[in-house]
Amino acid sequence: MIPRKKIIAGNWKMNKTQAEARILVADLIQEIGRFDDAEIVLCPPFTALAAVSELLNSVTNIRLGAQNMHEAASGAYTGEISAGMLRELYVRYVIIGHSERRQYFHEDNATINRKTKAALAAELRPIVCIGETLPEREADTWKKVLETQLHEGLAGFTDKEIADIIFAYEPVWAIGTGKTASPAQAEEAHQFIRKTLANRFSSAAAEKVRIQYGGSVKPENAKELLSKPDIDGALVGGASLDARGFTAIIKNACL
Ligand code: PEP
């Protein structure tokens, strides 16, 4: 079995102006610009993509991602951004279906399915987010929730396409709350996701898929979480806004 390279992505959400982004990225380049023990991805807001892209140009090991995209190639979709527009800025990854998009912008599994297809068609690597809410965890329906998100979100996909997707298991109750799933809880969910993928697609494709954990990842908990066999990386929100914190997560977890 080929080992899965760890992937750590920073989701800046609606934070950092272009000027602030330049400062953060310059610090990150100093700290981890040549780091090669994990794939590192920065996902700034759309308005900072061009500036960050320019700075990363000379640094091959930090890659650029976006936080969202529209599924259409162009057209009358005021306020939206297409995959082609992202590609032009050397964006290579795109977060799809973050729980904040599901909650505040009513993105459902069918929308996420279309966006993921469009991302793959444009040769962007989708980071597809799934995860249960607190009531769903407490009612012990989390497996059903994940199964439905995967089933509907991946309807019509092929084995080859699945292997190119990065999944992020993000229990909604752990995002931005300071509460983290325990390493055992997270590993159980990751194993369940991989098993569900193996049942629907092939075990070879499921083995290749990288599954990140997201939800209050910090320098103090990153190592233990990422030492679990099915946790292949992290999607980091709040802690990715600070160069020292993000660097510490990467080094603690991957060295
Ligand atoms: C996220 O935005 O995907 C996230 C996990 O946020 P935080 O790390 O702040 O919980």
PDB file of C-alpha atoms and ligand atoms in Angstrom:
ATOM      1  CA  MET A   1       0.000   0.000   0.000  1.00  0.00           C
ATOM      2  CA  ILE A   2       1.342   3.454  -0.921  1.00  0.00           C
ATOM      3  CA  PRO A   3       1.402   5.658   2.198  1.00  0.00           C
ATOM      4  CA  ARG A   4      -0.908   8.665   2.057  1.00  0.00           C
ATOM      5  CA  LYS A   5       0.949  11.985   2.261  1.00  0.00           C
ATOM      6  CA  LYS A   6      -0.449  14.162   5.050  1.00  0.00           C
ATOM      7  CA  ILE A   7      -2.255  17.295   3.948  1.00  0.00           C
ATOM      8  CA  ILE A   8      -2.734  20.328   6.187  1.00  0.00           C
ATOM      9  CA  ALA A   9      -4.932  23.131   4.921  1.00  0.00           C
ATOM     10  CA  GLY A  10      -5.588  26.513   6.502  1.00  0.00           C
ATOM     11  CA  ASN A  11      -9.108  27.863   6.020  1.00  0.00           C
ATOM     12  CA  TRP A  12      -8.882  31.587   6.708  1.00  0.00           C
ATOM     13  CA  LYS A  13     -12.640  32.066   6.280  1.00  0.00           C
ATOM     14  CA  MET A  14     -13.630  35.762   5.999  1.00  0.00           C
ATOM     15  CA  ASN A  15     -10.403  37.025   7.558  1.00  0.00           C
ATOM     16  CA  LYS A  16      -7.358  38.928   6.273  1.00  0.00           C
ATOM     17  CA  THR A  17      -7.260  41.808   3.852  1.00  0.00           C
ATOM     18  CA  GLN A  18      -4.720  41.605   1.036  1.00  0.00           C
ATOM     19  CA  ALA A  19      -2.206  43.541   3.100  1.00  0.00           C
ATOM     20  CA  GLU A  20      -2.705  41.305   6.141  1.00  0.00           C
ATOM     21  CA  ALA A  21      -2.517  38.211   3.956  1.00  0.00           C
ATOM     22  CA  ARG A  22       0.866  39.307   2.569  1.00  0.00           C
ATOM     23  CA  ILE A  23       2.280  39.630   6.097  1.00  0.00           C
ATOM     24  CA  LEU A  24       0.995  36.216   7.187  1.00  0.00           C
ATOM     25  CA  VAL A  25       2.250  34.488   4.030  1.00  0.00           C
ATOM     26  CA  ALA A  26       5.686  36.106   4.243  1.00  0.00           C
ATOM     27  CA  ASP A  27       6.000  34.703   7.790  1.00  0.00           C
ATOM     28  CA  LEU A  28       4.806  31.266   6.690  1.00  0.00           C
ATOM     29  CA  ILE A  29       7.271  31.187   3.802  1.00  0.00           C
ATOM     30  CA  GLN A  30      10.077  31.856   6.277  1.00  0.00           C
ATOM     31  CA  GLU A  31       8.905  29.075   8.587  1.00  0.00           C
ATOM     32  CA  ILE A  32       7.659  26.338   6.271  1.00  0.00           C
ATOM     33  CA  GLY A  33       8.329  27.505   2.729  1.00  0.00           C
ATOM     34  CA  ARG A  34      10.446  24.437   2.008  1.00  0.00           C
ATOM     35  CA  PHE A  35       8.623  21.970   4.242  1.00  0.00           C
ATOM     36  CA  ASP A  36       8.130  18.717   2.373  1.00  0.00           C
ATOM     37  CA  ASP A  37       6.839  16.222   4.946  1.00  0.00           C
ATOM     38  CA  ALA A  38       3.238  17.229   4.272  1.00  0.00           C
ATOM     39  CA  GLU A  39       1.223  18.971   1.572  1.00  0.00           C
ATOM     40  CA  ILE A  40       0.438  22.465   2.852  1.00  0.00           C
ATOM     41  CA  VAL A  41      -2.472  24.442   1.432  1.00  0.00           C
ATOM     42  CA  LEU A  42      -3.575  28.002   2.223  1.00  0.00           C
ATOM     43  CA  CYS A  43      -7.188  28.998   1.542  1.00  0.00           C
ATOM     44  CA  PRO A  44      -7.455  32.798   1.800  1.00  0.00           C
ATOM     45  CA  PRO A  45     -10.605  34.761   0.915  1.00  0.00           C
ATOM     46  CA  PHE A  46     -11.101  35.413  -2.828  1.00  0.00           C
ATOM     47  CA  THR A  47      -9.854  39.006  -2.569  1.00  0.00           C
ATOM     48  CA  ALA A  48      -6.446  37.875  -1.297  1.00  0.00           C
ATOM     49  CA  LEU A  49      -5.913  34.981  -3.730  1.00  0.00           C
ATOM     50  CA  ALA A  50      -3.969  36.995  -6.312  1.00  0.00           C
ATOM     51  CA  ALA A  51      -1.625  38.518  -3.726  1.00  0.00           C
ATOM     52  CA  VAL A  52      -0.987  35.171  -2.022  1.00  0.00           C
ATOM     53  CA  SER A  53      -0.524  33.457  -5.380  1.00  0.00           C
ATOM     54  CA  GLU A  54       2.166  35.956  -6.330  1.00  0.00           C
ATOM     55  CA  LEU A  55       4.028  35.388  -3.058  1.00  0.00           C
ATOM     56  CA  LEU A  56       3.815  31.612  -3.306  1.00  0.00           C
ATOM     57  CA  ASN A  57       5.000  31.660  -6.888  1.00  0.00           C
ATOM     58  CA  SER A  58       8.608  31.251  -5.897  1.00  0.00           C
ATOM     59  CA  VAL A  59       7.820  28.632  -3.239  1.00  0.00           C
ATOM     60  CA  THR A  60       6.795  25.250  -4.528  1.00  0.00           C
ATOM     61  CA  ASN A  61       5.838  23.564  -1.259  1.00  0.00           C
ATOM     62  CA  ILE A  62       2.945  25.769  -0.138  1.00  0.00           C
ATOM     63  CA  ARG A  63      -0.073  25.536  -2.382  1.00  0.00           C
ATOM     64  CA  LEU A  64      -3.091  27.690  -2.912  1.00  0.00           C
ATOM     65  CA  GLY A  65      -6.727  26.797  -2.311  1.00  0.00           C
ATOM     66  CA  ALA A  66     -10.045  28.630  -2.440  1.00  0.00           C
ATOM     67  CA  GLN A  67     -12.894  28.398   0.051  1.00  0.00           C
ATOM     68  CA  ASN A  68     -15.723  27.931  -2.429  1.00  0.00           C
ATOM     69  CA  MET A  69     -16.620  28.096  -6.133  1.00  0.00           C
ATOM     70  CA  HIS A  70     -19.688  28.041  -8.340  1.00  0.00           C
ATOM     71  CA  GLU A  71     -20.396  24.987 -10.448  1.00  0.00           C
ATOM     72  CA  ALA A  72     -21.045  26.869 -13.716  1.00  0.00           C
ATOM     73  CA  ALA A  73     -18.176  27.892 -15.987  1.00  0.00           C
ATOM     74  CA  SER A  74     -19.503  31.446 -16.431  1.00  0.00           C
ATOM     75  CA  GLY A  75     -22.784  33.348 -16.635  1.00  0.00           C
ATOM     76  CA  ALA A  76     -25.313  35.415 -14.756  1.00  0.00           C
ATOM     77  CA  TYR A  77     -24.439  34.380 -11.187  1.00  0.00           C
ATOM     78  CA  THR A  78     -23.837  37.677  -9.430  1.00  0.00           C
ATOM     79  CA  GLY A  79     -21.263  37.448  -6.673  1.00  0.00           C
ATOM     80  CA  GLU A  80     -19.960  34.036  -7.674  1.00  0.00           C
ATOM     81  CA  ILE A  81     -16.544  32.744  -8.815  1.00  0.00           C
ATOM     82  CA  SER A  82     -15.868  29.936 -11.327  1.00  0.00           C
ATOM     83  CA  ALA A  83     -13.229  27.205 -11.380  1.00  0.00           C
ATOM     84  CA  GLY A  84     -11.598  28.819 -14.430  1.00  0.00           C
ATOM     85  CA  MET A  85     -11.171  32.109 -12.565  1.00  0.00           C
ATOM     86  CA  LEU A  86      -9.464  30.218  -9.744  1.00  0.00           C
ATOM     87  CA  ARG A  87      -7.233  28.256 -12.106  1.00  0.00           C
ATOM     88  CA  GLU A  88      -6.003  31.491 -13.660  1.00  0.00           C
ATOM     89  CA  LEU A  89      -4.610  32.460 -10.229  1.00  0.00           C
ATOM     90  CA  TYR A  90      -2.846  29.088  -9.855  1.00  0.00           C
ATOM     91  CA  VAL A  91      -5.358  27.856  -7.308  1.00  0.00           C
ATOM     92  CA  ARG A  92      -5.121  24.055  -7.100  1.00  0.00           C
ATOM     93  CA  TYR A  93      -7.556  23.109  -4.322  1.00  0.00           C
ATOM     94  CA  VAL A  94     -11.050  24.220  -3.394  1.00  0.00           C
ATOM     95  CA  ILE A  95     -13.037  23.630  -0.219  1.00  0.00           C
ATOM     96  CA  ILE A  96     -16.532  22.405  -1.069  1.00  0.00           C
ATOM     97  CA  GLY A  97     -19.505  22.149   1.277  1.00  0.00           C
ATOM     98  CA  HIS A  98     -17.969  23.595   4.429  1.00  0.00           C
ATOM     99  CA  SER A  99     -20.522  23.390   7.251  1.00  0.00           C
ATOM    100  CA  GLU A 100     -20.738  27.202   7.286  1.00  0.00           C
ATOM    101  CA  ARG A 101     -21.769  27.098   3.603  1.00  0.00           C
ATOM    102  CA  ARG A 102     -24.288  24.373   4.380  1.00  0.00           C
ATOM    103  CA  GLN A 103     -25.675  26.284   7.375  1.00  0.00           C
ATOM    104  CA  TYR A 104     -25.645  29.951   6.268  1.00  0.00           C
ATOM    105  CA  PHE A 105     -25.890  29.581   2.481  1.00  0.00           C
ATOM    106  CA  HIS A 106     -28.175  26.529   2.363  1.00  0.00           C
ATOM    107  CA  GLU A 107     -25.844  24.363   0.302  1.00  0.00           C
ATOM    108  CA  ASP A 108     -27.246  20.851   0.156  1.00  0.00           C
ATOM    109  CA  ASN A 109     -25.674  17.568  -0.898  1.00  0.00           C
ATOM    110  CA  ALA A 110     -26.923  17.965  -4.483  1.00  0.00           C
ATOM    111  CA  THR A 111     -25.217  21.371  -4.808  1.00  0.00           C
ATOM    112  CA  ILE A 112     -22.054  19.946  -3.300  1.00  0.00           C
ATOM    113  CA  ASN A 113     -22.202  17.075  -5.776  1.00  0.00           C
ATOM    114  CA  ARG A 114     -22.348  19.514  -8.736  1.00  0.00           C
ATOM    115  CA  LYS A 115     -19.571  21.718  -7.376  1.00  0.00           C
ATOM    116  CA  THR A 116     -17.306  18.731  -6.733  1.00  0.00           C
ATOM    117  CA  LYS A 117     -17.861  17.462 -10.291  1.00  0.00           C
ATOM    118  CA  ALA A 118     -17.106  20.918 -11.722  1.00  0.00           C
ATOM    119  CA  ALA A 119     -13.951  21.238  -9.615  1.00  0.00           C
ATOM    120  CA  LEU A 120     -12.612  17.879 -10.786  1.00  0.00           C
ATOM    121  CA  ALA A 121     -13.454  18.691 -14.403  1.00  0.00           C
ATOM    122  CA  ALA A 122     -11.366  21.869 -14.062  1.00  0.00           C
ATOM    123  CA  GLU A 123      -8.511  19.909 -12.449  1.00  0.00           C
ATOM    124  CA  LEU A 124      -8.970  21.515  -9.069  1.00  0.00           C
ATOM    125  CA  ARG A 125      -8.673  19.180  -6.093  1.00  0.00           C
ATOM    126  CA  PRO A 126     -11.863  19.396  -4.050  1.00  0.00           C
ATOM    127  CA  ILE A 127     -11.671  19.264  -0.250  1.00  0.00           C
ATOM    128  CA  VAL A 128     -15.187  18.011   0.465  1.00  0.00           C
ATOM    129  CA  CYS A 129     -16.420  18.675   4.001  1.00  0.00           C
ATOM    130  CA  ILE A 130     -18.798  16.373   5.831  1.00  0.00           C
ATOM    131  CA  GLY A 131     -19.780  16.111   9.479  1.00  0.00           C
ATOM    132  CA  GLU A 132     -22.615  15.870  11.946  1.00  0.00           C
ATOM    133  CA  THR A 133     -24.145  18.483  14.265  1.00  0.00           C
ATOM    134  CA  LEU A 134     -24.205  18.201  18.067  1.00  0.00           C
ATOM    135  CA  PRO A 135     -27.823  16.915  18.240  1.00  0.00           C
ATOM    136  CA  GLU A 136     -26.943  14.306  15.605  1.00  0.00           C
ATOM    137  CA  ARG A 137     -23.883  13.195  17.600  1.00  0.00           C
ATOM    138  CA  GLU A 138     -25.930  13.066  20.812  1.00  0.00           C
ATOM    139  CA  ALA A 139     -28.740  11.114  19.145  1.00  0.00           C
ATOM    140  CA  ASP A 140     -26.107   8.690  17.820  1.00  0.00           C
ATOM    141  CA  THR A 141     -27.241   9.237  14.231  1.00  0.00           C
ATOM    142  CA  TRP A 142     -23.842  10.499  13.065  1.00  0.00           C
ATOM    143  CA  LYS A 143     -23.115   7.432  10.945  1.00  0.00           C
ATOM    144  CA  LYS A 144     -26.388   7.819   9.061  1.00  0.00           C
ATOM    145  CA  VAL A 145     -25.655  11.542   8.526  1.00  0.00           C
ATOM    146  CA  LEU A 146     -22.180  10.854   7.121  1.00  0.00           C
ATOM    147  CA  GLU A 147     -23.521   8.045   4.960  1.00  0.00           C
ATOM    148  CA  THR A 148     -26.191  10.316   3.444  1.00  0.00           C
ATOM    149  CA  GLN A 149     -23.706  13.142   2.848  1.00  0.00           C
ATOM    150  CA  LEU A 150     -21.393  10.703   1.056  1.00  0.00           C
ATOM    151  CA  HIS A 151     -24.144   8.887  -0.804  1.00  0.00           C
ATOM    152  CA  GLU A 152     -25.845  12.038  -2.150  1.00  0.00           C
ATOM    153  CA  GLY A 153     -22.702  14.142  -2.437  1.00  0.00           C
ATOM    154  CA  LEU A 154     -20.935  11.496  -4.536  1.00  0.00           C
ATOM    155  CA  ALA A 155     -23.821  10.213  -6.664  1.00  0.00           C
ATOM    156  CA  GLY A 156     -22.588   9.458 -10.186  1.00  0.00           C
ATOM    157  CA  PHE A 157     -18.878   9.596  -9.360  1.00  0.00           C
ATOM    158  CA  THR A 158     -16.318   7.061 -10.585  1.00  0.00           C
ATOM    159  CA  ASP A 159     -13.554   5.266  -8.700  1.00  0.00           C
ATOM    160  CA  LYS A 160     -10.937   7.442 -10.332  1.00  0.00           C
ATOM    161  CA  GLU A 161     -12.731  10.644  -9.356  1.00  0.00           C
ATOM    162  CA  ILE A 162     -13.110   9.518  -5.733  1.00  0.00           C
ATOM    163  CA  ALA A 163      -9.392   8.916  -5.344  1.00  0.00           C
ATOM    164  CA  ASP A 164      -8.742  12.547  -6.367  1.00  0.00           C
ATOM    165  CA  ILE A 165     -11.048  13.993  -3.713  1.00  0.00           C
ATOM    166  CA  ILE A 166      -9.798  15.004  -0.284  1.00  0.00           C
ATOM    167  CA  PHE A 167     -12.434  14.616   2.412  1.00  0.00           C
ATOM    168  CA  ALA A 168     -12.556  16.669   5.587  1.00  0.00           C
ATOM    169  CA  TYR A 169     -14.423  15.149   8.508  1.00  0.00           C
ATOM    170  CA  GLU A 170     -15.534  18.166  10.479  1.00  0.00           C
ATOM    171  CA  PRO A 171     -17.965  17.498  13.306  1.00  0.00           C
ATOM    172  CA  VAL A 172     -19.944  20.759  13.338  1.00  0.00           C
ATOM    173  CA  TRP A 173     -19.919  20.804  17.152  1.00  0.00           C
ATOM    174  CA  ALA A 174     -16.118  21.052  17.104  1.00  0.00           C
ATOM    175  CA  ILE A 175     -15.753  23.913  14.592  1.00  0.00           C
ATOM    176  CA  GLY A 176     -14.688  27.183  16.170  1.00  0.00           C
ATOM    177  CA  THR A 177     -15.973  26.003  19.560  1.00  0.00           C
ATOM    178  CA  GLY A 178     -12.716  24.975  21.165  1.00  0.00           C
ATOM    179  CA  LYS A 179     -14.200  21.459  21.572  1.00  0.00           C
ATOM    180  CA  THR A 180     -12.239  18.824  19.690  1.00  0.00           C
ATOM    181  CA  ALA A 181     -13.367  15.301  18.904  1.00  0.00           C
ATOM    182  CA  SER A 182     -11.144  12.966  20.880  1.00  0.00           C
ATOM    183  CA  PRO A 183      -8.559  11.179  18.730  1.00  0.00           C
ATOM    184  CA  ALA A 184     -10.531   7.944  19.257  1.00  0.00           C
ATOM    185  CA  GLN A 185     -13.842   9.580  18.210  1.00  0.00           C
ATOM    186  CA  ALA A 186     -12.202  11.125  15.141  1.00  0.00           C
ATOM    187  CA  GLU A 187     -10.494   7.868  14.141  1.00  0.00           C
ATOM    188  CA  GLU A 188     -13.783   5.975  14.481  1.00  0.00           C
ATOM    189  CA  ALA A 189     -15.480   8.465  12.129  1.00  0.00           C
ATOM    190  CA  HIS A 190     -12.585   8.372   9.639  1.00  0.00           C
ATOM    191  CA  GLN A 191     -12.652   4.562   9.575  1.00  0.00           C
ATOM    192  CA  PHE A 192     -16.393   4.703   9.005  1.00  0.00           C
ATOM    193  CA  ILE A 193     -15.967   7.147   6.102  1.00  0.00           C
ATOM    194  CA  ARG A 194     -13.292   4.975   4.485  1.00  0.00           C
ATOM    195  CA  LYS A 195     -15.427   1.841   4.910  1.00  0.00           C
ATOM    196  CA  THR A 196     -18.451   3.614   3.401  1.00  0.00           C
ATOM    197  CA  LEU A 197     -16.332   4.686   0.414  1.00  0.00           C
ATOM    198  CA  ALA A 198     -14.950   1.148   0.014  1.00  0.00           C
ATOM    199  CA  ASN A 199     -18.497  -0.256  -0.018  1.00  0.00           C
ATOM    200  CA  ARG A 200     -19.722   2.217  -2.632  1.00  0.00           C
ATOM    201  CA  PHE A 201     -16.580   2.360  -4.757  1.00  0.00           C
ATOM    202  CA  SER A 202     -13.515   0.080  -4.594  1.00  0.00           C
ATOM    203  CA  SER A 203     -11.302  -0.622  -1.609  1.00  0.00           C
ATOM    204  CA  ALA A 204      -8.310   0.495  -3.701  1.00  0.00           C
ATOM    205  CA  ALA A 205      -9.894   3.928  -4.246  1.00  0.00           C
ATOM    206  CA  ALA A 206     -10.931   4.192  -0.574  1.00  0.00           C
ATOM    207  CA  GLU A 207      -7.378   3.347   0.531  1.00  0.00           C
ATOM    208  CA  LYS A 208      -5.979   6.170  -1.627  1.00  0.00           C
ATOM    209  CA  VAL A 209      -8.390   8.818  -0.366  1.00  0.00           C
ATOM    210  CA  ARG A 210      -7.034  11.279   2.155  1.00  0.00           C
ATOM    211  CA  ILE A 211      -9.361  12.253   4.999  1.00  0.00           C
ATOM    212  CA  GLN A 212      -8.554  15.353   7.013  1.00  0.00           C
ATOM    213  CA  TYR A 213      -9.901  16.055  10.465  1.00  0.00           C
ATOM    214  CA  GLY A 214     -11.206  19.557  11.185  1.00  0.00           C
ATOM    215  CA  GLY A 215     -12.558  21.116  14.352  1.00  0.00           C
ATOM    216  CA  SER A 216     -10.510  23.191  16.788  1.00  0.00           C
ATOM    217  CA  VAL A 217      -7.174  21.688  15.723  1.00  0.00           C
ATOM    218  CA  LYS A 218      -4.378  23.391  17.690  1.00  0.00           C
ATOM    219  CA  PRO A 219      -0.646  22.836  18.207  1.00  0.00           C
ATOM    220  CA  GLU A 220      -1.446  20.935  21.432  1.00  0.00           C
ATOM    221  CA  ASN A 221      -3.787  18.333  19.915  1.00  0.00           C
ATOM    222  CA  ALA A 222      -2.508  18.009  16.339  1.00  0.00           C
ATOM    223  CA  LYS A 223       0.083  15.309  16.962  1.00  0.00           C
ATOM    224  CA  GLU A 224      -2.217  12.875  18.702  1.00  0.00           C
ATOM    225  CA  LEU A 225      -5.012  13.347  16.169  1.00  0.00           C
ATOM    226  CA  LEU A 226      -2.745  12.930  13.160  1.00  0.00           C
ATOM    227  CA  SER A 227      -0.994   9.897  14.594  1.00  0.00           C
ATOM    228  CA  LYS A 228      -4.191   7.892  14.049  1.00  0.00           C
ATOM    229  CA  PRO A 229      -3.941   5.619  11.000  1.00  0.00           C
ATOM    230  CA  ASP A 230      -6.982   6.974   9.134  1.00  0.00           C
ATOM    231  CA  ILE A 231      -6.416  10.665   9.886  1.00  0.00           C
ATOM    232  CA  ASP A 232      -4.436  11.951   6.924  1.00  0.00           C
ATOM    233  CA  GLY A 233      -4.263  15.618   7.734  1.00  0.00           C
ATOM    234  CA  ALA A 234      -6.124  18.581   9.142  1.00  0.00           C
ATOM    235  CA  LEU A 235      -8.355  21.381   7.956  1.00  0.00           C
ATOM    236  CA  VAL A 236      -7.517  24.208  10.317  1.00  0.00           C
ATOM    237  CA  GLY A 237      -9.666  27.301  10.809  1.00  0.00           C
ATOM    238  CA  GLY A 238      -8.880  29.757  13.621  1.00  0.00           C
ATOM    239  CA  ALA A 239      -5.378  28.471  14.338  1.00  0.00           C
ATOM    240  CA  SER A 240      -4.320  28.972  10.703  1.00  0.00           C
ATOM    241  CA  LEU A 241      -4.583  32.761  11.044  1.00  0.00           C
ATOM    242  CA  ASP A 242      -1.407  32.933  13.062  1.00  0.00           C
ATOM    243  CA  ALA A 243       1.919  31.940  11.486  1.00  0.00           C
ATOM    244  CA  ARG A 244       3.411  30.513  14.678  1.00  0.00           C
ATOM    245  CA  GLY A 245       0.329  28.482  15.541  1.00  0.00           C
ATOM    246  CA  PHE A 246      -0.119  27.082  12.031  1.00  0.00           C
ATOM    247  CA  THR A 247       3.583  26.256  11.770  1.00  0.00           C
ATOM    248  CA  ALA A 248       3.508  24.521  15.153  1.00  0.00           C
ATOM    249  CA  ILE A 249       0.527  22.402  14.077  1.00  0.00           C
ATOM    250  CA  ILE A 250       2.360  21.310  10.922  1.00  0.00           C
ATOM    251  CA  LYS A 251       5.649  20.576  12.646  1.00  0.00           C
ATOM    252  CA  ASN A 252       4.080  18.868  15.683  1.00  0.00           C
ATOM    253  CA  ALA A 253       1.889  16.674  13.523  1.00  0.00           C
ATOM    254  CA  CYS A 254       4.205  15.825  10.654  1.00  0.00           C
ATOM    255  CA  LEU A 255       7.771  15.658  11.934  1.00  0.00           C
TER     256      LEU A 255
HETATM  257  C1  PEP B   1     -12.827  25.034   9.772  1.00  0.00           C
HETATM  258  O1  PEP B   1     -13.071  26.171   9.475  1.00  0.00           O
HETATM  259  O2  PEP B   1     -12.903  24.177   8.896  1.00  0.00           O
HETATM  260  C2  PEP B   1     -12.445  24.712  11.153  1.00  0.00           C
HETATM  261  C3  PEP B   1     -12.205  23.477  11.444  1.00  0.00           C
HETATM  262  O3  PEP B   1     -12.368  25.742  12.050  1.00  0.00           O
HETATM  263  P1  PEP B   1     -11.651  25.730  13.504  1.00  0.00           P
HETATM  264  O4  PEP B   1     -10.313  25.077  13.318  1.00  0.00           O
HETATM  265  O5  PEP B   1     -11.554  27.162  13.900  1.00  0.00           O
HETATM  266  O6  PEP B   1     -12.534  24.919  14.413  1.00  0.00           O
END
